[in-house]
Structure formats: C-alpha cells, structure tokens
Short mmCIF file of C-alpha atoms in Angstrom, two decimals:
data_model
loop_
_atom_site.label_atom_id
_atom_site.label_comp_id
_atom_site.label_asym_id
_atom_site.label_seq_id
_atom_site.Cartn_x
_atom_site.Cartn_y
_atom_site.Cartn_z
CA MET A 4 6.83 11.02 -7.23
CA GLU A 5 7.41 11.51 -3.51
CA VAL A 6 4.20 11.48 -1.46
CA LEU A 7 2.98 10.98 2.10
CA LEU A 8 1.48 7.55 2.73
CA ASN A 9 -1.47 7.27 5.05
CA THR A 10 -2.86 3.86 5.94
CA GLY A 11 -6.01 2.81 7.72
CA SER A 12 -8.82 0.32 7.79
CA THR A 13 -11.58 0.27 5.24
CA ILE A 14 -14.94 -1.35 5.88
CA ASP A 15 -14.26 -4.19 3.46
CA GLU A 16 -10.66 -4.66 4.63
CA GLY A 17 -11.96 -5.10 8.18
CA ARG A 18 -14.80 -7.38 7.12
CA LEU A 19 -12.48 -9.62 5.13
CA ALA A 20 -9.65 -9.65 7.68
CA LYS A 21 -11.90 -10.32 10.67
CA GLY A 22 -13.74 -12.97 8.67
CA GLY A 23 -10.54 -14.92 8.09
CA ASN A 24 -10.33 -14.11 4.38
CA LYS A 25 -6.82 -12.64 4.10
CA LEU A 26 -5.76 -15.16 1.46
CA THR A 27 -8.67 -14.51 -0.92
CA GLU A 28 -8.84 -12.64 -4.20
CA ASP A 29 -11.38 -10.25 -2.60
CA TYR A 30 -8.82 -9.27 0.04
CA LEU A 31 -6.14 -8.69 -2.59
CA VAL A 32 -8.48 -6.49 -4.64
CA GLU A 33 -9.47 -4.47 -1.56
CA CYS A 34 -6.05 -4.11 0.05
CA ALA A 35 -3.34 -4.34 -2.62
CA VAL A 36 -4.20 -0.84 -3.80
CA CYS A 37 -2.90 2.71 -3.61
CA TRP A 38 -5.45 5.51 -3.73
CA ILE A 39 -4.16 8.53 -5.66
CA CYS A 40 -5.86 11.84 -6.49
CA GLN A 41 -6.54 12.49 -10.15
CA LYS A 42 -3.92 15.24 -10.49
CA ASP A 43 -1.10 13.02 -9.18
CA PHE A 44 -2.46 9.96 -10.99
CA GLU A 45 -2.29 11.79 -14.31
CA ALA A 46 1.13 13.27 -13.47
CA ILE A 47 2.62 9.76 -13.22
CA GLY A 48 0.94 8.57 -16.42
CA SER A 49 -2.35 7.06 -15.15
CA PRO A 50 -0.85 3.60 -14.51
CA LYS A 51 -2.86 0.50 -13.57
CA LYS A 52 -0.21 -0.36 -10.99
CA VAL A 53 2.41 1.51 -8.98
CA LYS A 54 5.55 0.50 -7.17
CA VAL A 55 5.53 2.00 -3.68
CA THR A 56 9.02 2.38 -2.21
CA SER A 57 9.88 3.17 1.40
CA ASN A 58 11.65 6.43 2.24
CA ASP A 59 14.97 4.63 2.76
CA GLY A 60 14.61 2.85 -0.59
CA LYS A 61 15.00 -0.59 1.01
CA HIS A 62 11.43 -1.86 0.71
CA THR A 63 9.13 -1.95 -2.30
CA VAL A 64 5.70 -3.35 -3.06
CA THR A 65 3.65 -3.23 -6.25
CA VAL A 66 -0.07 -2.58 -5.95
CA TYR A 67 -3.01 -1.57 -8.10
CA THR A 68 -4.04 2.08 -8.37
CA LYS A 69 -7.34 3.71 -7.53
CA CYS A 70 -7.86 7.22 -8.85
CA THR A 71 -10.04 9.09 -6.36
CA GLU A 72 -10.63 12.54 -4.96
CA ALA A 73 -10.76 11.01 -1.47
CA VAL A 74 -7.07 11.93 -1.04
CA ARG A 75 -5.22 15.21 -1.51
CA SER A 76 -2.43 15.91 -3.95
CA GLY A 77 0.89 14.83 -2.46
CA HIS A 78 -0.79 12.13 -0.37
CA VAL A 79 -1.77 8.51 -1.04
CA PHE A 80 -3.80 6.03 0.96
CA MET A 81 -3.37 2.28 1.28
CA PRO A 82 -5.56 0.00 3.37
CA ARG A 83 -3.66 -1.17 6.44
CA ALA A 84 -2.72 -4.67 5.33
CA ILE A 85 0.28 -6.78 4.35
CA TRP A 86 1.06 -4.66 1.27
CA SER A 87 1.22 -1.32 3.06
CA ASN A 88 3.11 -2.87 5.96
CA VAL A 89 6.00 -3.59 3.59
CA VAL A 90 6.71 0.14 3.21
CA VAL A 91 5.52 1.56 6.56
CA ASP A 92 8.46 2.69 8.67
CA PRO A 93 8.78 0.12 11.47
CA GLN A 94 10.09 2.71 13.98
CA THR A 95 7.69 2.84 16.93
CA PHE A 96 9.30 5.64 18.95
CA SER A 97 8.73 3.48 22.06
CA THR A 98 4.96 3.35 21.50
CA GLY A 99 4.83 -0.26 20.32
CA SER A 100 3.01 0.74 17.13
CA PRO A 101 4.57 2.07 13.91
CA LEU A 102 3.44 5.30 12.32
CA TYR A 103 0.64 4.40 9.97
CA LYS A 104 0.18 8.03 8.89
CA GLY A 105 2.50 10.43 7.10
CA ASN A 106 5.23 8.07 5.94
CA ARG A 107 7.27 9.44 3.05
CA VAL A 108 7.25 7.03 0.12
CA THR A 109 7.88 7.18 -3.60
CA ILE A 110 5.36 5.95 -6.13
CA SER A 111 6.17 5.12 -9.74
CA PRO A 112 4.36 3.29 -12.54
CA SER A 113 5.01 -0.44 -12.61
CA ASP A 114 4.35 -3.47 -14.78
CA ASP A 115 5.44 -5.82 -11.99
CA GLU A 116 3.05 -8.47 -10.71
CA VAL A 117 0.89 -7.65 -7.70
CA LEU A 118 1.71 -10.45 -5.28
CA SER A 119 -0.86 -12.28 -3.20
CA ALA A 120 -0.73 -11.83 0.58
CA GLU A 121 0.88 -15.24 0.91
CA ASP A 122 3.53 -14.43 -1.71
CA VAL A 123 4.33 -11.09 -0.04
CA VAL A 124 4.94 -12.90 3.24
CA LEU A 125 7.13 -15.51 1.57
CA LYS A 126 9.12 -12.94 -0.44
CA VAL A 127 9.50 -10.17 2.11
CA TYR A 128 9.36 -11.81 5.50
CA ALA A 129 10.54 -15.37 4.87
CA GLY A 130 13.50 -14.38 2.73
CA GLY A 131 12.08 -15.47 -0.62
CA LYS A 132 11.53 -19.10 0.31
#
C-alpha cells in the first residue's frame, strides 16, 4: 500500500533520546513503530509488523504497527528516529534538513525481525559489518 509518511517527535521519543537511552528496549518500543489508521491497517491484513520501503525502493525497514485514529487514511506516522530515517528521502533542497513530512513510502505486512537501533546502524549505515 502506498502512503504518505509523516515523522515527528513524540513525548517519550524525546524523553528517551535526550536522556541518552537510544539503545534501550523502551526506545525501540516507542520508535520502531508505524502508526496506521484502522481502515488501512485492516486493508493490509492487520499485521503486527510492516516493512516500510522508500519511494525509490532502495531502502527498507521493518517496524511494529500501531493501529490508531490519530492518522488519516493514506498517511502513516513514525517517530523521528533511526528507523524512520532509513526511509526518509535525504534530499534537503538546499535547506540542510530532509523532508520529514509527506514522503511517499510503501507499507506491507512483514515477518522480518525489528532490528535494534544499534543493528540498524550497523546494517544500513556501516555496510552490514
């Protein structure tokens, strides 16, 4: 399902990140998640996890799902953290900051493992070392 990805801070994401807890299970539970409205959640089979793929198909991350009416149909939300950064378009349009709102992504059910923040960095940014 193609959707628009919006990212942003949550209270707990900020509390954990600013408190130096990015490598904890609490941070993973708070940030390795994709919020989906009930209509879209049911349309993709109500999965526990989804694979989020960038618009160009080059970058993918698996995260847990959260069914909520806090987002509209055709949109998803992910806390602004290492997991969402994998699929956010890095283009800054000379602003120095990527677009954290309105990125086209594809979501699909997944049985893949949700990686820890450390494992995402090692797999995605350090070339799988």
